[in-house]
Coordinates of C-alpha atoms in Angstrom, one line a residue:
M1311 CA 78.0 -47.5 -24.1
R1312 CA 75.0 -49.7 -24.1
R1313 CA 72.2 -47.6 -22.8
F1314 CA 68.5 -48.3 -23.4
H1315 CA 65.6 -46.0 -23.9
P1316 CA 63.0 -46.9 -21.2
G1317 CA 60.1 -46.3 -23.5
L1318 CA 61.1 -49.1 -25.8
S1319 CA 60.7 -52.0 -23.4
A1320 CA 56.9 -52.8 -23.7
V1321 CA 56.9 -54.9 -26.8
L1322 CA 60.6 -55.9 -26.9
M1323 CA 60.4 -59.6 -26.5
A1324 CA 57.6 -60.0 -29.1
S1325 CA 59.6 -58.0 -31.6
L1326 CA 62.8 -60.0 -30.9
S1327 CA 60.9 -63.2 -31.5
A1328 CA 59.6 -61.8 -34.8
F1329 CA 63.2 -61.0 -35.9
A1330 CA 64.5 -64.4 -35.0
T1331 CA 61.7 -66.5 -36.6
G1332 CA 60.1 -64.3 -39.2
S1333 CA 56.7 -64.5 -37.5
V1334 CA 54.4 -61.5 -37.2
A1335 CA 54.3 -60.0 -33.7
E1336 CA 51.4 -58.1 -32.2
E1337 CA 51.5 -54.4 -33.1
A1338 CA 52.1 -51.9 -30.3
T1339 CA 52.2 -48.1 -30.2
P1340 CA 55.8 -47.1 -30.8
S1341 CA 57.6 -44.4 -28.8
S1342 CA 58.6 -41.2 -30.6
F1343 CA 62.2 -42.4 -31.0
T1344 CA 61.1 -45.8 -32.3
A1345 CA 59.0 -44.0 -34.9
R1346 CA 62.1 -42.0 -35.9
L1347 CA 64.2 -45.1 -36.1
A1348 CA 61.6 -46.9 -38.2
G1349 CA 62.0 -44.2 -40.8
V1350 CA 65.8 -44.8 -41.3
I1351 CA 65.8 -48.6 -41.4
T1352 CA 65.5 -50.9 -44.4
P1353 CA 65.9 -54.7 -44.9
L1354 CA 69.1 -56.0 -46.5
N1355 CA 69.5 -59.5 -47.9
V1356 CA 73.1 -60.7 -47.9
S1357 CA 74.2 -63.8 -49.7
P1358 CA 77.6 -65.0 -51.1
E1359 CA 76.3 -64.1 -54.6
S1360 CA 74.7 -60.7 -54.1
L1361 CA 73.0 -58.0 -52.0
S1362 CA 69.3 -57.3 -52.4
G1363 CA 66.4 -55.7 -50.6
A1364 CA 65.6 -52.0 -50.0
G1365 CA 68.9 -51.6 -48.1
A1366 CA 71.1 -52.7 -51.1
P1367 CA 70.8 -49.4 -53.1
V1368 CA 71.4 -47.4 -49.9
L1369 CA 74.6 -49.3 -49.2
S1370 CA 75.7 -49.2 -52.9
E1371 CA 75.2 -45.5 -53.2
A1372 CA 77.1 -44.8 -50.1
I1373 CA 80.0 -46.9 -51.2
A1374 CA 80.1 -45.5 -54.7
A1375 CA 80.5 -42.0 -53.3
S1376 CA 83.4 -43.0 -51.0
R1377 CA 87.1 -43.1 -51.3
Y1378 CA 87.4 -44.8 -47.9
V1379 CA 85.0 -47.4 -46.7
L1380 CA 85.4 -48.5 -43.1
I1381 CA 83.9 -51.7 -41.7
G1382 CA 83.7 -51.9 -37.9
E1383 CA 83.0 -55.4 -36.9
S1384 CA 82.8 -58.1 -34.3
H1385 CA 85.8 -60.4 -35.1
M1386 CA 85.8 -64.1 -36.2
T1387 CA 82.4 -64.6 -37.7
R1388 CA 81.5 -66.3 -41.0
E1389 CA 78.9 -63.7 -42.0
I1390 CA 80.9 -60.5 -42.0
P1391 CA 83.4 -61.8 -44.5
V1392 CA 80.5 -62.6 -46.8
L1393 CA 79.2 -59.0 -46.6
T1394 CA 82.8 -57.7 -47.0
T1395 CA 83.3 -59.6 -50.2
Q1396 CA 80.1 -58.0 -51.6
I1397 CA 81.4 -54.6 -50.6
C1398 CA 84.7 -55.4 -52.4
R1399 CA 82.7 -56.2 -55.5
L1400 CA 80.8 -53.0 -55.3
M1401 CA 84.0 -51.0 -55.0
A1402 CA 86.1 -52.8 -57.6
P1403 CA 84.5 -51.5 -60.8
S1404 CA 85.4 -47.9 -59.8
G1405 CA 88.8 -48.9 -58.5
L1406 CA 89.9 -50.6 -55.3
T1407 CA 93.6 -50.2 -54.4
A1408 CA 93.8 -52.1 -51.1
M1409 CA 92.1 -53.5 -48.1
A1410 CA 93.6 -52.2 -44.8
I1411 CA 93.3 -54.8 -42.1
E1412 CA 93.8 -55.2 -38.3
T1413 CA 97.0 -57.2 -38.5
G1414 CA 100.7 -56.3 -38.7
P1415 CA 102.4 -55.2 -42.0
E1416 CA 104.5 -58.4 -42.2
A1417 CA 101.6 -60.7 -41.4
A1418 CA 99.6 -58.9 -44.1
R1419 CA 102.4 -59.6 -46.5
V1420 CA 102.1 -63.3 -45.8
V1421 CA 98.4 -63.3 -46.5
D1422 CA 98.9 -61.1 -49.5
S1423 CA 101.4 -63.5 -51.0
A1424 CA 98.9 -66.4 -50.7
M1425 CA 95.6 -64.9 -51.4
R1426 CA 95.6 -65.4 -55.2
S1427 CA 96.7 -69.0 -55.1
E1428 CA 94.3 -71.9 -55.4
N1429 CA 95.7 -73.4 -52.2
R1430 CA 95.7 -70.2 -50.1
E1431 CA 94.0 -71.8 -47.1
A1432 CA 96.6 -74.6 -47.0
R1433 CA 99.4 -72.1 -47.3
I1434 CA 98.2 -70.0 -44.4
A1435 CA 97.6 -73.1 -42.3
D1436 CA 101.2 -74.2 -43.0
F1437 CA 102.5 -70.8 -41.9
L1438 CA 100.5 -70.9 -38.7
R1439 CA 101.6 -74.4 -37.8
G1440 CA 105.2 -73.1 -38.0
H1441 CA 104.4 -69.7 -36.4
P1442 CA 101.4 -70.2 -34.1
D1443 CA 99.7 -66.9 -33.3
G1444 CA 101.7 -65.3 -36.1
I1445 CA 98.7 -63.6 -37.8
A1446 CA 95.9 -61.7 -36.1
F1447 CA 92.4 -62.4 -37.4
F1448 CA 93.5 -63.1 -41.0
G1449 CA 94.5 -66.5 -40.0
G1450 CA 90.8 -67.3 -39.9
R1451 CA 89.4 -69.5 -42.7
D1452 CA 86.7 -67.2 -43.8
E1453 CA 88.9 -64.1 -43.8
V1454 CA 91.5 -65.9 -46.1
R1455 CA 88.7 -66.8 -48.5
M1456 CA 87.4 -63.3 -48.5
A1457 CA 90.9 -61.9 -49.2
G1458 CA 91.2 -64.1 -52.2
D1459 CA 87.7 -63.2 -53.5
C1460 CA 88.4 -59.5 -53.0
A1461 CA 91.7 -59.8 -54.9
A1462 CA 89.9 -61.6 -57.8
A1463 CA 87.3 -58.8 -58.0
A1464 CA 89.8 -55.9 -57.6
G1465 CA 92.4 -57.1 -60.0
P1466 CA 96.2 -57.8 -60.0
D1467 CA 97.3 -54.5 -58.3
F1468 CA 95.1 -55.0 -55.2
Q1469 CA 97.0 -55.3 -51.9
L1470 CA 96.4 -56.0 -48.3
W1471 CA 97.8 -53.3 -46.0
G1472 CA 98.4 -54.4 -42.4
L1473 CA 98.3 -51.3 -40.2
D1474 CA 98.4 -52.8 -36.7
Q1475 CA 101.2 -54.1 -34.4
E1476 CA 102.3 -57.7 -35.2
F1477 CA 100.6 -60.5 -33.3
L1478 CA 101.8 -62.4 -30.2
G1479 CA 103.5 -65.2 -32.1
S1480 CA 105.2 -63.0 -34.7
G1481 CA 108.6 -63.0 -33.1
S1482 CA 110.1 -66.1 -34.7
Y1483 CA 108.9 -65.0 -38.2
L1484 CA 110.2 -61.5 -37.8
I1485 CA 113.7 -62.9 -36.8
E1486 CA 113.6 -65.3 -39.8
E1487 CA 112.9 -62.4 -42.1
M1488 CA 115.7 -60.4 -40.5
L1489 CA 118.2 -63.2 -41.1
A1490 CA 116.9 -63.5 -44.7
A1491 CA 117.7 -59.8 -45.3
E1492 CA 121.5 -60.7 -45.0
P1493 CA 122.6 -58.5 -42.1
G1494 CA 126.2 -57.9 -41.3
P1495 CA 128.2 -60.3 -39.0
L1496 CA 127.4 -58.5 -35.7
A1497 CA 123.7 -58.4 -36.3
R1498 CA 123.6 -61.9 -37.7
A1499 CA 125.3 -63.4 -34.7
A1500 CA 122.8 -61.6 -32.3
L1501 CA 119.8 -62.7 -34.4
I1502 CA 120.9 -66.3 -34.6
G1503 CA 120.9 -66.3 -30.8
L1504 CA 117.4 -64.8 -30.7
A1505 CA 116.1 -67.3 -33.3
A1506 CA 117.2 -70.2 -31.0
Q1507 CA 115.3 -68.6 -28.1
A1508 CA 112.3 -68.0 -30.3
R1509 CA 112.2 -71.7 -31.3
E1510 CA 112.4 -72.8 -27.7
A1511 CA 109.7 -70.3 -26.7
T1512 CA 107.3 -71.6 -29.4
T1513 CA 107.7 -75.1 -28.2
A1514 CA 107.0 -74.0 -24.6
A1515 CA 104.0 -72.0 -25.6
L1516 CA 102.5 -74.8 -27.6
A1517 CA 102.8 -77.1 -24.6
S1518 CA 101.3 -74.5 -22.2
A1519 CA 98.9 -72.7 -24.6
S1520 CA 100.0 -69.5 -22.8
P1521 CA 100.9 -66.5 -24.9
G1522 CA 103.2 -65.4 -22.1
D1523 CA 105.6 -68.2 -23.1
L1524 CA 105.9 -66.9 -26.6
F1525 CA 109.2 -65.2 -27.5
L1526 CA 107.7 -61.7 -27.8
L1527 CA 106.7 -61.7 -24.1
S1528 CA 109.3 -64.1 -22.7
V1529 CA 112.6 -62.7 -24.1
T1530 CA 114.5 -60.6 -21.6
Q1531 CA 115.0 -56.9 -22.2
D1532 CA 118.8 -57.3 -21.8
D1533 CA 118.9 -59.8 -24.7
L1534 CA 116.8 -57.4 -26.9
D1535 CA 119.0 -54.4 -26.0
Q1536 CA 122.2 -56.3 -26.9
A1537 CA 120.6 -57.4 -30.2
A1538 CA 119.4 -53.8 -30.9
A1539 CA 123.0 -52.5 -30.5
A1540 CA 124.3 -55.0 -33.0
V1541 CA 121.4 -54.4 -35.4
S1542 CA 122.1 -50.6 -35.3
Q1543 CA 125.7 -51.2 -36.3
D1544 CA 125.4 -53.5 -39.4
G1545 CA 121.8 -54.8 -39.6
G1546 CA 120.9 -52.7 -42.6
E1547 CA 117.6 -50.9 -43.4
R1548 CA 115.3 -53.9 -43.7
V1549 CA 116.6 -55.5 -40.5
R1550 CA 116.3 -52.2 -38.5
Y1551 CA 112.7 -51.8 -39.7
L1552 CA 111.8 -55.4 -38.7
F1553 CA 113.5 -55.1 -35.4
G1554 CA 111.5 -51.9 -34.8
L1555 CA 108.3 -53.7 -35.5
L1556 CA 109.2 -56.4 -33.0
T1557 CA 110.2 -54.0 -30.2
E1558 CA 107.2 -51.8 -30.7
T1559 CA 104.8 -54.7 -30.7
R1560 CA 106.4 -56.0 -27.5
A1561 CA 106.1 -52.6 -25.8
I1562 CA 102.4 -52.3 -26.6
Y1563 CA 101.6 -55.8 -25.3
Q1564 CA 103.7 -55.3 -22.2
A1565 CA 101.9 -52.0 -21.4
S1566 CA 98.6 -53.7 -21.9
Q1567 CA 99.6 -56.6 -19.7
A1568 CA 100.8 -54.3 -17.0
R1569 CA 97.9 -51.9 -17.4
K1570 CA 100.4 -49.0 -17.4
G1571 CA 100.9 -46.2 -19.8
D1572 CA 98.6 -45.7 -22.8
P1573 CA 98.8 -48.9 -24.8
N1574 CA 95.5 -48.2 -26.7
G1575 CA 96.6 -44.7 -27.6
R1576 CA 100.1 -46.0 -28.6
R1577 CA 98.5 -48.6 -30.8
A1578 CA 96.2 -46.1 -32.4
R1579 CA 99.1 -43.8 -33.2
L1580 CA 101.0 -46.6 -34.7
M1581 CA 98.1 -47.5 -37.0
K1582 CA 97.7 -43.8 -38.1
R1583 CA 101.4 -43.5 -38.9
T1584 CA 101.4 -46.7 -40.9
F1585 CA 98.3 -45.7 -42.8
A1586 CA 99.7 -42.3 -43.6
A1587 CA 102.9 -43.9 -44.9
R1588 CA 100.9 -46.2 -47.2
L1589 CA 98.8 -43.3 -48.5
S1590 CA 101.9 -41.2 -49.1
E1591 CA 103.2 -44.1 -51.4
N1592 CA 99.7 -44.3 -53.0
P1593 CA 98.2 -40.8 -53.0
E1594 CA 95.2 -41.7 -55.2
A1595 CA 94.4 -44.9 -53.3
R1596 CA 90.8 -46.0 -52.8
V1597 CA 90.7 -48.2 -49.7
L1598 CA 88.4 -50.7 -47.9
M1599 CA 89.2 -51.0 -44.2
K1600 CA 88.1 -53.7 -41.8
F1601 CA 88.8 -53.5 -38.1
G1602 CA 87.2 -54.1 -34.7
A1603 CA 84.3 -51.7 -34.2
W1604 CA 85.8 -49.5 -31.6
H1605 CA 88.7 -48.6 -33.9
F1606 CA 86.4 -46.9 -36.4
Y1607 CA 84.4 -44.3 -34.6
K1608 CA 84.5 -41.0 -36.4
S1609 CA 84.4 -39.4 -33.0
L1610 CA 85.8 -40.4 -29.6
N1611 CA 85.3 -44.1 -29.2
P1612 CA 84.0 -45.8 -26.1
L1613 CA 87.6 -45.8 -24.7
D1614 CA 87.7 -42.0 -25.1
Q1615 CA 90.3 -42.4 -27.8
R1616 CA 90.6 -40.7 -31.2
D1617 CA 91.4 -44.0 -33.0
L1618 CA 92.0 -44.8 -36.6
G1619 CA 88.4 -44.0 -37.7
A1620 CA 88.7 -40.5 -36.4
Y1621 CA 91.9 -40.0 -38.3
V1622 CA 90.4 -41.2 -41.5
A1623 CA 87.3 -39.1 -41.1
E1624 CA 89.4 -35.9 -40.6
R1625 CA 91.8 -36.8 -43.4
A1626 CA 88.9 -37.4 -45.8
E1627 CA 87.4 -34.0 -45.0
G1628 CA 90.8 -32.4 -45.6
E1629 CA 91.1 -34.1 -48.9
G1630 CA 87.5 -33.2 -49.9
V1631 CA 86.5 -36.8 -50.3
T1632 CA 84.0 -39.1 -48.5
A1633 CA 84.7 -41.8 -45.9
T1634 CA 81.8 -44.0 -45.0
H1635 CA 81.9 -45.8 -41.6
I1636 CA 79.8 -49.0 -41.4
L1637 CA 79.2 -50.8 -38.2
I1638 CA 78.2 -54.5 -38.4
E1639 CA 76.9 -56.6 -35.5
G1640 CA 74.7 -59.6 -35.0
A1641 CA 71.5 -60.3 -33.0
K1642 CA 72.5 -63.7 -31.8
G1643 CA 74.6 -66.7 -32.6
S1644 CA 78.3 -67.2 -31.9
Y1645 CA 81.8 -65.8 -32.7
G1646 CA 85.3 -67.2 -32.5
S1647 CA 87.3 -66.4 -29.5
Y1648 CA 91.0 -66.8 -28.7
N1649 CA 91.6 -70.0 -26.9
G1650 CA 95.4 -70.2 -26.4
V1651 CA 98.5 -70.7 -28.4
G1652 CA 98.0 -73.3 -31.2
R1653 CA 94.5 -74.2 -29.9
P1654 CA 91.3 -74.3 -31.9
T1655 CA 89.2 -71.2 -31.6
A1656 CA 86.5 -71.3 -28.8
E1657 CA 82.9 -70.8 -29.9
R1658 CA 81.3 -68.1 -27.8
A1659 CA 77.5 -67.9 -27.9
F1660 CA 75.5 -64.7 -27.5
D1661 CA 71.9 -63.5 -27.7
M1662 CA 70.9 -59.9 -27.5
A1663 CA 67.5 -61.0 -26.0
T1664 CA 69.3 -62.1 -22.8
Q1665 CA 72.0 -59.4 -22.6
E1666 CA 71.8 -55.9 -21.3
P1667 CA 69.7 -53.6 -23.4
D1668 CA 71.5 -52.0 -26.4
W1669 CA 70.9 -50.5 -29.8
R1670 CA 70.2 -53.9 -31.5
K1671 CA 67.0 -54.3 -29.5
D1672 CA 65.9 -50.9 -30.5
V1673 CA 66.4 -51.7 -34.1
V1674 CA 64.4 -55.0 -33.9
L1675 CA 61.6 -53.2 -32.1
A1676 CA 61.4 -50.6 -34.8
S1677 CA 61.6 -53.0 -37.7
P1678 CA 58.5 -54.2 -39.7
T1679 CA 57.1 -57.3 -38.1
D1680 CA 56.5 -58.8 -41.5
A1681 CA 60.2 -58.7 -42.6
A1682 CA 61.4 -61.8 -44.3
S1683 CA 63.1 -64.4 -42.2
G1684 CA 66.8 -64.1 -42.5
S1685 CA 66.9 -60.5 -43.6
W1686 CA 69.6 -58.2 -42.2
I1687 CA 68.6 -54.7 -41.2
L1688 CA 70.4 -51.5 -42.4
V1689 CA 70.1 -48.3 -40.3
D1690 CA 71.0 -45.1 -42.1
L1691 CA 72.6 -43.1 -39.2
R1692 CA 73.3 -40.2 -41.6
K1693 CA 69.6 -39.5 -41.8
L1694 CA 69.2 -39.8 -38.0
R1695 CA 72.1 -37.4 -37.6
A1696 CA 70.6 -35.0 -40.1
E1697 CA 67.3 -34.9 -38.2
G1698 CA 69.0 -33.9 -35.0
L1699 CA 70.2 -35.9 -32.0
A1700 CA 69.2 -33.8 -29.1
S1701 CA 66.2 -35.9 -28.1
A1702 CA 67.8 -39.3 -29.1
P1703 CA 68.9 -41.7 -26.3
Q1704 CA 72.5 -41.3 -25.4
E1705 CA 73.7 -44.5 -27.0
W1706 CA 72.1 -43.5 -30.3
R1707 CA 73.8 -40.1 -30.2
E1708 CA 77.1 -41.8 -29.7
M1709 CA 76.3 -44.3 -32.5
A1710 CA 75.2 -41.6 -35.0
L1711 CA 78.2 -39.4 -34.3
G1712 CA 80.6 -42.4 -34.6
Y1713 CA 79.2 -44.2 -37.6
D1714 CA 77.2 -43.5 -40.8
I1715 CA 75.5 -46.8 -41.3
A1716 CA 74.8 -49.7 -38.9
I1717 CA 73.9 -53.2 -40.1
L1718 CA 72.4 -55.9 -37.9
A1719 CA 72.7 -59.5 -39.0
P1720 CA 70.1 -61.9 -37.6
T1721 CA 72.7 -64.6 -36.8
F1722 CA 76.5 -64.9 -36.6
T1723 CA 78.4 -68.2 -36.8
A1724 CA 81.8 -68.6 -35.4
S1725 CA 84.7 -68.8 -37.8
S1726 CA 87.8 -71.1 -37.2
V1727 CA 91.5 -70.5 -37.3
L1728 CA 93.6 -72.4 -39.9
G1729 CA 96.3 -74.7 -38.8
S1730 CA 94.9 -75.4 -35.4
G1731 CA 91.9 -77.7 -35.9
E1732 CA 88.2 -76.8 -35.8
T1733 CA 86.3 -74.4 -33.6
T1734 CA 85.4 -75.8 -30.1
T1735 CA 82.6 -75.1 -27.8
P1736 CA 83.7 -74.5 -24.2

């Protein structure tokens, strides 16, 4: 994916320095592609209060014209939730039905129920202490704050839609919800047995920090099959639905662990089905979506999958509406990384200047050297696409076919997970 145009290397380090510090680097003759790129980039200033700079109206106009706004991100940073909150506020006056997120439907219900409360962070922390690894990504402190701020902007009918599989530690919570749904005696007896196993598995996983010890991956298939037979007899609709979530999640993780089958494709198909079901219930919905960047390519993604972004792009065209796909990455800094069951998030440092060449370096090289320190950079890939991509470097062809707007932040800061202490540096 990350290919570099050889003509862009001569003044790279000086330009990177200018982006990082705000100092003026020595001018150099740009390549033809750098000149093209310079014509489609604008500075964007992002703060918790507002968006400003020449890129702000570009972003605002794109969002105003869109029914679906898709944010492809690097997970677990503090900066992307700040920008997402501003995008929520741009969408809200014209109607914002929901935010679709990269977590399971039941986990999203947990966050949704807490996001308007004054103690929302404490509530999610309590949930995660009882169900470690029970929520993917939206157990992060900054994500929970963002959800609350978006709900406040969008109004009382705003919802979170979880489209993904449930997370690794969801087994105990799903079983608790099944029991709360008052199944018949056969299903109840089977589920009580699974609940005891889930409690033991959670204890073991907290001691080892290994997700393999969690119920979802440690329960035997025979035990699940016996419970499935009981659930099918007298579990009831809600219990059957939840049991299906549990078994589908387990199957995707097992396939990924074994590197067999097509877990990425299976996961993508699950997300598409779940989103389609949500839209069938809300046919006029206007939706903000926030997932990892590879999920939101309009075209084939780097895994050669037609993922959720491709589905939304096609659906929008069929409906005669607009979907805007926005990629957000950082130039340097850190992000939060999974560090084991119940453990604080690990802080992983990165710096594009020391990594393999990629599109971020091209953007910095093409940016004005007198840009204000701390400015973000917006790249209007729609214009680049309209000008023709035949002579563009391969990575830029893939980018412009996959996304409409790319945004580069000067620095990312790692976020932390609630209920497990502060972020650690390995």
